[in-house]
Amino acid sequence: MTSAMLLILGVWVVVLFLGPPIWLTMVLAGSVFVLTQHVDSIIIVQQEVSAANSFTFVAAPLFILMGHVMNNAGVTNRIFDFATAIVGWMRGGLCHANVIASMIFAGMSGSAVAEAGGLGTVEIRAMRDAKYPIDMAAGLTAAAATIGPIIPPSLPMVVYGAAAEVSVGKLFIAGVIPGVLMGLALMVLCSFMARKLGLPKGHFPTLPILWTKFREAFWALMTPVVLLAGMLSGIFTPTEAAAVATLYALILGLFVYRSFSIVRLPRLILDTIETTGVVMALVMAAKLLGWCLAISRIPQITGAALTTLSTNPIVYLLIVNVLLLFVGCFMEGIAAMLILIPILVPVAMKLGIDPVHFGLVFVLNLMIGTVTPPVGVVLYVVSNIAKISFERISRAIVPFLIPLLVVLAAITLWPPLTTWLPTLLIGR
Amino acid sequence: MRAGIKWAEKALDGLAVVLFAVMFGVVILQIVLRYVFNHPLVWTDELAQYLFVWTSFLGWTMATRKRIHIGISVVADRLPAAGRRMLHALWCAATLAFAIILLVVGVIITRRNWDVQMVSLDFSFWWVYLVVPLAALFLIGYAVRDLSEILRKGDIKVTEAQL
């Protein structure tokens, strides 16, 4: 059984790089295994259905819908204006505003693409109008968008939590400090670049202006508060928090800001279902393939191979970092996550690495992968918005990768950055 | 024929939106009943889960309809047109093969669950598995559509969803 599975995996890796839908390659590998190894073929459907039959996953489409609603509710402008009012007076103020707005919006959307596509449009327009270099605006916007899935809510963390059986609530809370650190690190870089490039300063805001901008953004700013307070007080599970926050976003868009009408809701829901379909086709296929791997003892074999290299958790984490950063250059994040979780997570548990810590390292690596060429979905989105070529943004992103990698190194090497807050607020 | 397909797709989209709305509503209902009326229901989470299974499978077919599933396109993008066309045809054939497996196994498992009760709802589990053969039928339809389009027009245009 084991050798059959290894053979199948060998073929599978080759086929994977020929570009078929990834779910298709996984279900075919699984089906070939099931049909040739005389396993009851019922398993194929059973595993697929059981993957989706999870209350945790119900949060995924709700967070996707919430992102769509927020981007359609005119919230992005208000948040960016508010951020500009706070830090616009600094040298290169719009760069700082960009990062601050990204951090705030990260508390309302769970995906880097939603963040780049929605808020990014506003940010790049403002920076272009203020004569900031367009390459810098684009690179910064892309890098800041990766904060989106680190600060809760987060679609990748829902998928990770459900697939690796880690508490989604803890993963969410664990993302707060790394997310804020990413923002701060980007702002430090912005200060240097602003001085070197001689970027403009904005006006110091008067108190009435600050107050107006705050009032205009207030209800939008309350979204993360509703979400986090509900989850932390134990009132809501992450899934329920997702539903409440989505309802809140709908009320905001439909009745408070009146920025879109209910007629558009079915279209937004259909888009959400399509995206959910893309994610869940992968989730379900990965469950089937993961089952086949487990029954043919592949995780034990690869685990043993990995631990012969070293049994030092730090060394293992560094190996995982290098591997994930490499994979993230070529593969979409959630797909890569689902393929690699059954291989990498058991070893981490055996070495005594905290599951929440490992989850954050895992997710941050693959989110950095969304801004690394040749395959970086956020780079595609931002190059479209900024109307610059993919090659150009691939160069423009380089300096902004440094702060992200510094934060990655920090959370890898110093676990309290990720484990302290969830332990404090939720407990063990 | 074409009108029939359009109608089936519209019906499927409508069904998916309704199921999604009910799933969303049921989660909200649970919260309201628990905190406002202090009277939680036992079946809401289970129902939301089953509706999500349906949403997932229906969304899967919709993503196949629009050809937006995630793949690694680095190599395929650099191939000459003829090579790309062959790969696309190959994937459609593979989708067709898997969809047929899904249909056959889906029907077997659906029938087996005819008299299996849900945990907290007074329905048969049959209803959950029913989406599998339904989705398989649509997948078969789209694989055939894509194959015939490759034969007629030379190739199909494949894009990728941005998650």
Coordinates of C-alpha atoms in Angstrom, one line a residue:
Chain A
M1 CA 0.0 0.0 0.0
T2 CA 2.8 2.4 1.0
S3 CA 4.8 1.9 -2.2
A4 CA 1.7 2.2 -4.3
M5 CA 0.9 5.5 -2.7
L6 CA 4.4 6.8 -3.1
L7 CA 4.2 5.9 -6.8
I8 CA 0.9 7.7 -7.1
L9 CA 2.4 10.7 -5.3
G10 CA 5.3 10.8 -7.7
V11 CA 3.1 11.0 -10.7
W12 CA 0.8 13.4 -8.9
V13 CA 3.6 16.0 -8.3
V14 CA 4.5 15.9 -12.0
V15 CA 0.9 16.3 -13.1
L16 CA 0.3 19.1 -10.6
F17 CA 2.9 21.3 -12.4
L18 CA 1.2 20.8 -15.7
G19 CA -1.5 23.1 -14.4
P20 CA -4.8 21.2 -14.1
P21 CA -7.2 22.3 -11.3
I22 CA -5.5 21.3 -8.1
W23 CA -8.6 19.7 -6.7
L24 CA -8.8 17.5 -9.7
T25 CA -5.2 16.2 -9.3
M26 CA -5.9 15.4 -5.7
V27 CA -9.2 13.5 -6.2
L28 CA -7.7 11.6 -9.1
A29 CA -4.7 10.5 -7.0
G30 CA -7.1 9.6 -4.2
S31 CA -9.5 7.7 -6.5
V32 CA -6.7 5.8 -8.2
F33 CA -5.4 4.7 -4.7
V34 CA -8.9 3.7 -3.5
L35 CA -9.8 1.8 -6.7
T36 CA -6.4 0.0 -7.0
Q37 CA -5.9 -0.9 -3.4
H38 CA -9.3 -2.5 -2.9
V39 CA -10.6 0.0 -0.5
D40 CA -14.4 0.5 -0.5
S41 CA -15.0 3.1 -3.1
I42 CA -17.7 4.7 -0.8
I43 CA -14.7 6.4 0.9
I44 CA -14.3 8.8 -2.0
V45 CA -17.6 10.4 -1.4
Q46 CA -17.6 9.9 2.3
Q47 CA -14.4 11.8 2.8
E48 CA -15.5 14.6 0.5
V49 CA -18.8 15.1 2.3
S50 CA -17.3 14.8 5.8
A51 CA -14.7 17.6 5.0
A52 CA -17.5 20.0 4.3
N53 CA -19.8 18.7 7.1
S54 CA -18.2 21.0 9.8
F55 CA -19.6 23.9 11.7
T56 CA -16.2 25.6 11.8
F57 CA -16.2 25.8 8.0
V58 CA -19.6 27.6 7.9
A59 CA -17.6 30.6 9.0
A60 CA -15.6 30.6 5.7
P61 CA -18.4 31.7 3.3
L62 CA -19.7 34.2 5.9
F63 CA -16.3 35.9 6.1
I64 CA -16.1 35.9 2.3
L65 CA -19.5 37.6 2.1
M66 CA -18.6 40.1 4.8
G67 CA -15.5 41.1 2.7
H68 CA -17.7 41.6 -0.4
V69 CA -20.2 43.6 1.5
M70 CA -17.6 45.8 3.2
N71 CA -16.0 46.5 -0.2
N72 CA -19.4 47.5 -1.6
A73 CA -20.6 49.5 1.3
G74 CA -18.3 52.5 0.8
V75 CA -16.5 51.6 4.0
T76 CA -13.0 51.7 2.4
N77 CA -13.1 55.4 1.6
R78 CA -14.1 56.3 5.2
I79 CA -11.4 54.2 6.7
F80 CA -8.7 55.6 4.4
D81 CA -9.8 59.2 5.1
F82 CA -9.8 58.5 8.8
A83 CA -6.3 57.0 8.6
T84 CA -5.1 60.0 6.5
A85 CA -6.5 62.4 9.1
I86 CA -4.4 60.7 11.9
V87 CA -1.0 60.2 10.2
G88 CA -1.3 62.2 6.9
W89 CA 0.8 65.1 8.4
M90 CA 3.9 62.9 8.7
R91 CA 6.5 62.8 5.9
G92 CA 5.2 60.3 3.4
G93 CA 1.9 60.5 5.3
L94 CA -0.1 58.6 2.7
C95 CA 2.2 55.7 3.1
H96 CA 1.6 55.6 6.8
A97 CA -2.2 56.1 6.2
N98 CA -2.0 53.2 3.7
V99 CA -0.6 50.9 6.4
I100 CA -3.0 52.1 9.2
A101 CA -6.0 51.7 6.9
S102 CA -4.8 48.2 5.9
M103 CA -4.6 47.2 9.6
I104 CA -8.1 48.6 10.3
F105 CA -9.6 46.9 7.3
A106 CA -7.8 43.7 8.2
G107 CA -10.2 43.6 11.2
M108 CA -13.2 43.5 8.8
S109 CA -12.0 41.3 5.9
G110 CA -10.4 37.9 6.0
S111 CA -8.4 37.8 2.7
A112 CA -5.4 39.6 1.3
V113 CA -7.2 39.8 -2.1
A114 CA -10.3 41.4 -0.7
E115 CA -8.1 43.9 1.0
A116 CA -5.9 44.7 -2.1
G117 CA -8.9 44.8 -4.4
G118 CA -11.1 47.0 -2.2
L119 CA -9.0 49.2 -0.1
G120 CA -6.1 49.0 -2.5
T121 CA -8.1 50.9 -5.2
V122 CA -8.7 53.8 -2.8
E123 CA -5.1 53.9 -1.5
I124 CA -3.4 53.8 -4.9
R125 CA -5.8 56.4 -6.3
A126 CA -5.0 58.7 -3.4
M127 CA -1.2 58.1 -3.6
R128 CA -1.2 58.6 -7.4
D129 CA -3.1 61.9 -7.0
A130 CA -0.6 63.1 -4.4
K131 CA 2.3 62.4 -6.9
Y132 CA 3.8 59.5 -4.9
P133 CA 5.9 57.2 -7.1
I134 CA 3.5 54.6 -8.4
D135 CA 5.9 51.7 -8.0
M136 CA 6.2 52.4 -4.3
A137 CA 2.5 52.9 -3.9
A138 CA 1.8 49.6 -5.6
G139 CA 4.5 47.6 -3.7
L140 CA 3.4 49.0 -0.3
T141 CA -0.3 48.4 -1.0
A142 CA 0.4 44.8 -1.9
A143 CA 2.6 44.2 1.1
A144 CA 0.1 45.8 3.5
A145 CA -2.7 43.7 2.1
T146 CA -1.0 40.6 3.6
I147 CA -2.0 42.0 7.0
G148 CA -5.6 41.2 6.1
P149 CA -5.6 37.5 6.8
I150 CA -3.3 37.8 9.8
I151 CA -5.4 40.2 11.9
P152 CA -8.7 38.5 12.5
P153 CA -11.0 37.6 10.8
S154 CA -9.1 35.4 8.4
L155 CA -10.2 32.9 5.8
P156 CA -6.9 31.1 5.7
M157 CA -7.0 30.6 9.4
V158 CA -10.5 29.2 9.3
V159 CA -9.3 26.7 6.7
Y160 CA -6.1 26.0 8.7
G161 CA -8.0 25.6 12.0
A162 CA -10.5 23.2 10.5
A163 CA -8.0 21.2 8.5
A164 CA -5.3 20.9 11.3
E165 CA -7.8 20.7 14.1
V166 CA -6.7 23.8 16.0
S167 CA -9.1 26.3 17.7
V168 CA -10.0 29.0 15.1
G169 CA -10.7 31.4 18.0
K170 CA -7.2 31.0 19.3
L171 CA -5.6 31.3 15.9
F172 CA -7.6 34.5 15.4
I173 CA -6.4 36.1 18.6
A174 CA -2.9 34.9 18.0
G175 CA -2.9 36.9 14.8
V176 CA -3.4 40.3 16.5
I177 CA 0.2 40.9 17.7
P178 CA 2.0 39.7 14.5
G179 CA -0.5 41.7 12.4
V180 CA 0.2 44.9 14.3
L181 CA 4.0 44.2 14.1
M182 CA 3.7 43.8 10.4
G183 CA 2.1 47.2 10.2
L184 CA 4.7 48.8 12.4
A185 CA 7.6 47.2 10.5
L186 CA 6.1 48.5 7.2
M187 CA 5.8 52.0 8.8
V188 CA 9.4 52.0 9.9
L189 CA 10.4 51.2 6.3
C190 CA 8.1 53.9 5.0
S191 CA 9.8 56.5 7.3
F192 CA 13.2 55.7 5.8
M193 CA 11.9 55.7 2.2
A194 CA 9.9 58.9 2.8
R195 CA 13.1 60.7 3.9
K196 CA 15.2 59.3 1.1
L197 CA 12.7 60.0 -1.7
G198 CA 11.6 63.3 -0.2
L199 CA 7.9 62.4 -0.1
P200 CA 5.4 65.1 0.6
K201 CA 3.8 65.9 4.0
G202 CA 0.1 66.5 4.5
H203 CA -1.5 69.2 6.7
F204 CA -1.7 68.8 10.4
P205 CA -5.4 68.1 11.0
T206 CA -7.5 70.5 13.0
L207 CA -9.5 68.9 15.8
P208 CA -12.9 69.4 14.1
I209 CA -11.6 67.7 11.0
L210 CA -10.2 64.8 13.0
W211 CA -13.6 64.5 14.8
T212 CA -15.6 64.6 11.5
K213 CA -13.4 61.9 10.0
F214 CA -13.7 59.8 13.1
R215 CA -17.5 60.2 13.2
E216 CA -17.8 59.3 9.5
A217 CA -15.8 56.1 10.0
F218 CA -17.2 55.2 13.5
W219 CA -19.7 52.5 12.6
A220 CA -17.2 50.9 10.3
L221 CA -14.5 51.0 13.0
M222 CA -16.9 49.2 15.3
T223 CA -17.0 46.0 13.1
P224 CA -13.8 44.5 14.5
V225 CA -14.9 45.4 18.0
V226 CA -18.2 43.6 17.5
L227 CA -16.3 40.6 16.1
L228 CA -13.6 40.4 18.7
A229 CA -15.6 41.3 21.8
G230 CA -18.2 38.7 20.9
M231 CA -15.7 36.0 20.5
L232 CA -13.6 36.9 23.5
S233 CA -16.5 37.2 25.9
G234 CA -17.4 33.6 24.9
I235 CA -20.8 34.8 23.6
F236 CA -20.1 33.7 20.1
T237 CA -18.2 30.8 18.5
P238 CA -16.1 32.0 15.5
T239 CA -18.8 30.9 13.2
E240 CA -21.5 32.8 15.0
A241 CA -19.2 35.8 15.2
A242 CA -18.8 35.6 11.4
A243 CA -22.6 35.6 11.0
V244 CA -23.1 38.5 13.4
A245 CA -20.4 40.6 11.8
T246 CA -21.7 39.9 8.3
L247 CA -25.2 40.9 9.5
Y248 CA -23.7 44.1 11.0
A249 CA -21.9 44.8 7.7
L250 CA -25.1 44.3 5.8
I251 CA -27.0 46.7 8.1
L252 CA -24.2 49.2 7.7
G253 CA -24.3 49.1 3.9
L254 CA -28.0 48.9 3.5
F255 CA -29.4 51.2 6.2
V256 CA -26.6 53.3 7.8
Y257 CA -24.5 54.3 4.9
R258 CA -27.1 53.4 2.3
S259 CA -24.3 52.7 -0.1
F260 CA -25.9 49.7 -1.8
S261 CA -29.3 48.3 -2.3
I262 CA -30.7 44.9 -1.4
V263 CA -31.1 44.1 -5.1
R264 CA -27.4 43.6 -5.4
L265 CA -27.3 41.1 -2.5
P266 CA -28.1 37.9 -4.5
R267 CA -25.2 38.8 -6.9
L268 CA -22.9 39.2 -3.9
I269 CA -24.1 35.9 -2.4
L270 CA -23.5 34.1 -5.8
D271 CA -20.0 35.5 -5.9
T272 CA -19.5 34.3 -2.4
I273 CA -20.8 30.8 -3.2
E274 CA -18.4 30.6 -6.2
T275 CA -15.4 31.5 -4.1
T276 CA -16.6 29.0 -1.5
G277 CA -16.8 26.4 -4.2
V278 CA -13.2 27.1 -5.2
V279 CA -12.0 26.8 -1.6
M280 CA -14.2 23.8 -0.7
A281 CA -13.3 21.8 -3.8
L282 CA -9.7 22.0 -2.5
V283 CA -10.7 21.3 1.1
M284 CA -12.7 18.2 0.2
A285 CA -10.1 16.9 -2.3
A286 CA -7.4 17.4 0.3
K287 CA -9.4 15.4 2.9
L288 CA -9.7 12.5 0.5
L289 CA -6.0 12.6 -0.4
G290 CA -5.1 13.1 3.3
W291 CA -7.0 10.0 4.2
C292 CA -5.2 7.9 1.6
L293 CA -1.9 9.3 2.8
A294 CA -2.7 8.4 6.4
I295 CA -3.8 4.9 5.7
S296 CA -0.7 4.2 3.7
R297 CA 1.4 5.7 6.6
I298 CA 3.1 8.4 4.4
P299 CA 3.1 11.0 7.2
Q300 CA 5.0 8.6 9.5
I301 CA 7.6 8.0 6.8
T302 CA 8.1 11.7 5.8
G303 CA 8.0 12.6 9.5
A304 CA 10.8 10.1 10.3
A305 CA 12.8 11.5 7.4
L306 CA 12.3 15.1 8.5
T307 CA 13.2 14.3 12.1
T308 CA 16.4 12.5 11.0
L309 CA 17.6 15.9 9.8
S310 CA 17.1 17.4 13.3
T311 CA 14.9 17.1 16.3
N312 CA 15.4 20.6 17.3
P313 CA 12.1 22.5 17.0
I314 CA 13.8 25.7 15.9
V315 CA 15.6 23.9 13.1
Y316 CA 12.4 22.3 12.1
L317 CA 10.6 25.6 12.1
L318 CA 13.3 27.1 9.9
I319 CA 13.1 24.2 7.5
V320 CA 9.3 24.7 7.3
N321 CA 9.8 28.4 6.7
V322 CA 12.1 27.9 3.8
L323 CA 9.9 25.2 2.3
L324 CA 6.7 27.2 2.6
L325 CA 8.3 30.4 1.3
F326 CA 9.5 28.4 -1.7
V327 CA 6.1 26.6 -2.3
G328 CA 4.3 30.0 -1.8
C329 CA 6.2 31.4 -4.8
F330 CA 4.5 28.8 -7.1
M331 CA 1.2 27.8 -5.5
E332 CA -1.9 29.6 -4.2
G333 CA -1.8 29.8 -0.4
I334 CA -4.9 27.8 0.7
A335 CA -4.1 25.0 -1.8
A336 CA -0.6 24.8 -0.5
M337 CA -1.8 24.8 3.1
L338 CA -4.2 21.9 2.5
I339 CA -1.6 19.8 0.7
L340 CA 1.1 20.3 3.3
I341 CA -0.8 20.2 6.6
P342 CA -1.0 16.4 6.8
I343 CA 2.8 16.2 6.2
L344 CA 4.1 19.0 8.3
V345 CA 1.7 19.4 11.2
P346 CA 2.2 15.9 12.8
V347 CA 6.0 16.4 13.0
A348 CA 5.5 19.8 14.6
M349 CA 3.2 18.2 17.3
K350 CA 5.7 15.5 17.9
L351 CA 8.5 18.0 18.4
G352 CA 6.3 19.8 21.0
I353 CA 5.7 23.0 19.0
D354 CA 2.6 24.9 20.1
P355 CA -0.2 24.2 17.5
V356 CA -1.2 27.9 17.5
H357 CA 2.4 29.1 17.1
F358 CA 2.9 26.6 14.2
G359 CA -0.4 27.7 12.7
L360 CA 0.6 31.4 12.6
V361 CA 4.0 30.6 11.1
F362 CA 2.3 28.4 8.5
V363 CA -0.3 31.0 7.5
L364 CA 2.1 34.0 7.5
N365 CA 4.5 32.2 5.2
L366 CA 1.9 31.4 2.7
M367 CA 0.4 34.9 2.9
I368 CA 3.9 36.3 2.1
G369 CA 3.6 33.8 -0.8
T370 CA 0.7 35.9 -2.2
V371 CA 3.1 38.8 -2.9
T372 CA 6.1 36.8 -4.2
P373 CA 6.4 36.2 -8.0
P374 CA 6.0 34.3 -10.2
V375 CA 2.7 33.2 -8.7
G376 CA 1.4 35.9 -6.4
V377 CA -2.3 36.5 -6.5
V378 CA -2.1 39.9 -4.6
L379 CA 0.5 41.1 -7.1
Y380 CA -1.9 40.3 -10.0
V381 CA -4.6 42.3 -8.3
V382 CA -2.5 45.3 -7.5
S383 CA -0.8 45.4 -10.8
N384 CA -4.2 45.7 -12.4
I385 CA -5.3 48.5 -10.1
A386 CA -2.1 50.4 -10.4
K387 CA -1.9 49.7 -14.2
I388 CA 1.7 48.6 -14.1
S389 CA 3.1 45.4 -15.5
F390 CA 3.5 42.3 -13.5
E391 CA 7.3 42.5 -13.9
R392 CA 7.3 46.0 -12.6
I393 CA 5.4 45.2 -9.4
S394 CA 7.5 42.1 -8.9
R395 CA 10.5 44.4 -8.6
A396 CA 8.6 47.1 -6.7
I397 CA 7.6 44.6 -4.0
V398 CA 11.1 43.6 -3.1
P399 CA 12.0 46.2 -0.4
F400 CA 8.6 45.7 1.3
L401 CA 9.3 42.0 1.7
I402 CA 12.0 42.8 4.2
P403 CA 9.7 44.0 7.0
L404 CA 7.4 41.0 6.4
L405 CA 10.3 38.6 6.6
V406 CA 11.6 40.3 9.8
V407 CA 8.2 39.7 11.5
L408 CA 8.1 36.2 10.2
A409 CA 11.5 35.5 11.7
A410 CA 10.4 37.1 15.0
I411 CA 7.3 35.0 15.4
T412 CA 9.1 31.9 14.3
L413 CA 11.9 32.3 16.9
W414 CA 10.0 33.8 19.8
P415 CA 6.7 31.8 20.4
P416 CA 5.2 34.2 23.0
L417 CA 4.5 36.7 20.2
T418 CA 1.8 34.3 19.1
T419 CA 1.0 32.2 22.2
W420 CA 0.8 34.9 24.9
L421 CA -2.3 36.7 23.9
P422 CA -4.6 33.7 23.2
T423 CA -3.5 32.1 26.5
L424 CA -4.1 35.3 28.3
L425 CA -7.6 35.9 26.8
I426 CA -8.9 32.4 26.1
G427 CA -6.8 30.1 28.3
R428 CA -5.1 26.8 27.5
Chain B
M1 CA -31.3 22.1 -25.4
R2 CA -29.4 25.3 -24.8
A3 CA -32.4 26.9 -23.3
G4 CA -32.8 23.9 -21.0
I5 CA -29.3 24.2 -19.8
K6 CA -29.6 27.9 -19.1
W7 CA -32.8 27.2 -17.2
A8 CA -31.1 24.5 -15.1
E9 CA -28.2 26.8 -14.3
K10 CA -30.5 29.6 -13.3
A11 CA -32.4 27.2 -11.1
L12 CA -29.2 25.9 -9.5
D13 CA -28.0 29.5 -8.8
G14 CA -31.4 30.4 -7.3
L15 CA -31.3 27.3 -5.1
A16 CA -27.8 28.0 -4.0
V17 CA -28.6 31.6 -3.0
V18 CA -31.7 30.4 -1.0
L19 CA -29.8 27.7 0.8
F20 CA -27.0 30.1 1.6
A21 CA -29.5 32.6 3.0
V22 CA -31.2 30.0 5.1
M23 CA -27.8 28.8 6.4
F24 CA -26.9 32.4 7.4
G25 CA -30.4 32.9 8.9
V26 CA -30.3 29.8 10.9
V27 CA -27.0 30.8 12.6
I28 CA -28.4 34.2 13.4
L29 CA -31.7 32.6 14.6
Q30 CA -29.7 30.4 17.0
I31 CA -27.9 33.4 18.5
V32 CA -31.2 35.4 18.9
L33 CA -33.0 32.5 20.5
R34 CA -30.2 31.8 22.9
Y35 CA -29.5 35.3 24.1
V36 CA -32.7 37.2 23.6
F37 CA -35.3 34.5 24.4
N38 CA -33.0 32.2 26.4
H39 CA -34.4 29.3 24.5
P40 CA -31.7 27.6 22.3
L41 CA -32.6 25.1 19.7
V42 CA -30.7 21.9 19.2
W43 CA -31.0 21.5 15.5
T44 CA -29.7 24.8 14.1
D45 CA -26.0 24.0 14.0
E46 CA -26.6 20.7 12.3
L47 CA -28.9 22.2 9.7
A48 CA -26.3 25.0 9.0
Q49 CA -23.7 22.3 8.5
Y50 CA -25.8 20.3 6.0
L51 CA -26.7 23.5 4.1
F52 CA -23.0 24.3 3.9
V53 CA -22.3 20.8 2.4
W54 CA -24.9 21.7 -0.3
T55 CA -23.4 25.2 -0.8
S56 CA -19.9 23.7 -1.2
F57 CA -20.9 21.2 -3.8
L58 CA -23.0 23.7 -5.8
G59 CA -20.3 26.3 -5.6
W60 CA -17.8 23.7 -6.8
T61 CA -19.9 23.2 -10.0
M62 CA -20.3 26.9 -10.5
A63 CA -16.6 27.4 -10.3
T64 CA -16.2 24.6 -12.8
R65 CA -18.8 26.4 -15.0
K66 CA -16.7 29.6 -15.0
R67 CA -13.4 27.6 -15.1
I68 CA -11.9 29.5 -12.1
H69 CA -10.5 26.6 -10.1
I70 CA -7.0 27.1 -8.7
G71 CA -4.1 25.5 -10.6
I72 CA -0.3 26.0 -11.1
S73 CA -0.2 27.7 -14.4
V74 CA 3.5 28.6 -14.6
V75 CA 4.4 25.7 -17.0
A76 CA 1.2 25.6 -19.0
D77 CA 1.4 29.4 -19.7
R78 CA 4.7 29.0 -21.4
L79 CA 3.6 26.2 -23.7
P80 CA 2.8 26.7 -27.4
A81 CA -0.9 26.9 -28.2
A82 CA -1.2 23.3 -29.4
G83 CA 0.4 21.9 -26.2
R84 CA -1.9 24.0 -24.1
R85 CA -4.9 22.8 -26.1
M86 CA -3.9 19.2 -25.5
L87 CA -3.5 19.7 -21.8
H88 CA -6.9 21.4 -21.5
A89 CA -8.5 18.5 -23.4
L90 CA -6.7 16.1 -21.1
W91 CA -8.0 17.9 -17.9
C92 CA -11.6 17.9 -19.3
A93 CA -11.4 14.2 -19.9
A94 CA -10.0 13.7 -16.4
T95 CA -12.8 15.8 -14.9
L96 CA -15.3 13.7 -16.9
A97 CA -13.8 10.5 -15.6
F98 CA -13.9 11.7 -12.0
A99 CA -17.4 13.1 -12.3
I100 CA -18.6 9.7 -13.5
I101 CA -17.0 8.0 -10.5
L102 CA -18.6 10.7 -8.3
L103 CA -22.0 10.0 -9.9
V104 CA -21.9 6.3 -9.5
V105 CA -20.5 6.3 -5.9
G106 CA -22.8 9.2 -5.1
V107 CA -25.9 7.3 -6.2
I108 CA -24.8 4.2 -4.2
I109 CA -24.1 6.2 -1.0
T110 CA -27.3 8.3 -1.4
R111 CA -29.4 5.1 -1.6
R112 CA -27.6 3.5 1.3
N113 CA -28.6 6.5 3.5
W114 CA -32.3 6.3 2.7
D115 CA -33.2 5.2 6.2
V116 CA -30.3 6.8 8.2
Q117 CA -31.7 9.5 10.4
M118 CA -30.0 12.9 11.0
V119 CA -28.9 13.5 14.6
S120 CA -31.3 16.2 15.7
L121 CA -33.5 16.7 12.7
D122 CA -36.4 14.4 11.7
F123 CA -35.0 13.9 8.1
S124 CA -33.1 11.2 6.4
F125 CA -29.4 11.6 5.7
W126 CA -30.3 10.9 2.1
W127 CA -31.0 14.6 1.7
V128 CA -27.4 15.5 2.5
Y129 CA -25.9 13.0 0.0
L130 CA -28.3 13.9 -2.7
V131 CA -26.2 16.9 -3.7
V132 CA -23.3 14.6 -4.7
P133 CA -25.0 13.0 -7.7
L134 CA -26.6 16.4 -8.5
A135 CA -23.2 18.1 -8.6
A136 CA -21.7 15.1 -10.5
L137 CA -24.3 15.6 -13.3
F138 CA -23.4 19.3 -13.6
L139 CA -19.7 18.4 -13.6
I140 CA -20.3 15.9 -16.4
G141 CA -22.2 18.5 -18.3
Y142 CA -19.4 21.1 -18.0
A143 CA -16.7 18.6 -19.0
V144 CA -18.6 17.7 -22.1
R145 CA -19.2 21.4 -22.9
D146 CA -15.5 22.2 -22.5
L147 CA -14.4 19.2 -24.6
S148 CA -16.8 20.1 -27.4
E149 CA -15.6 23.8 -27.2
I150 CA -12.0 22.7 -27.6
L151 CA -12.9 20.6 -30.6
R152 CA -15.0 23.4 -32.2
K153 CA -13.1 26.5 -31.3
G154 CA -9.6 25.2 -30.8
D155 CA -9.3 26.0 -27.0
I156 CA -11.0 27.2 -23.9
K157 CA -10.1 30.1 -21.8
V158 CA -9.1 29.2 -18.2
T159 CA -8.7 31.8 -15.5
E160 CA -8.2 31.6 -11.7
A161 CA -10.3 32.7 -8.8
Q162 CA -8.6 35.2 -6.5
L163 CA -9.0 34.1 -3.0

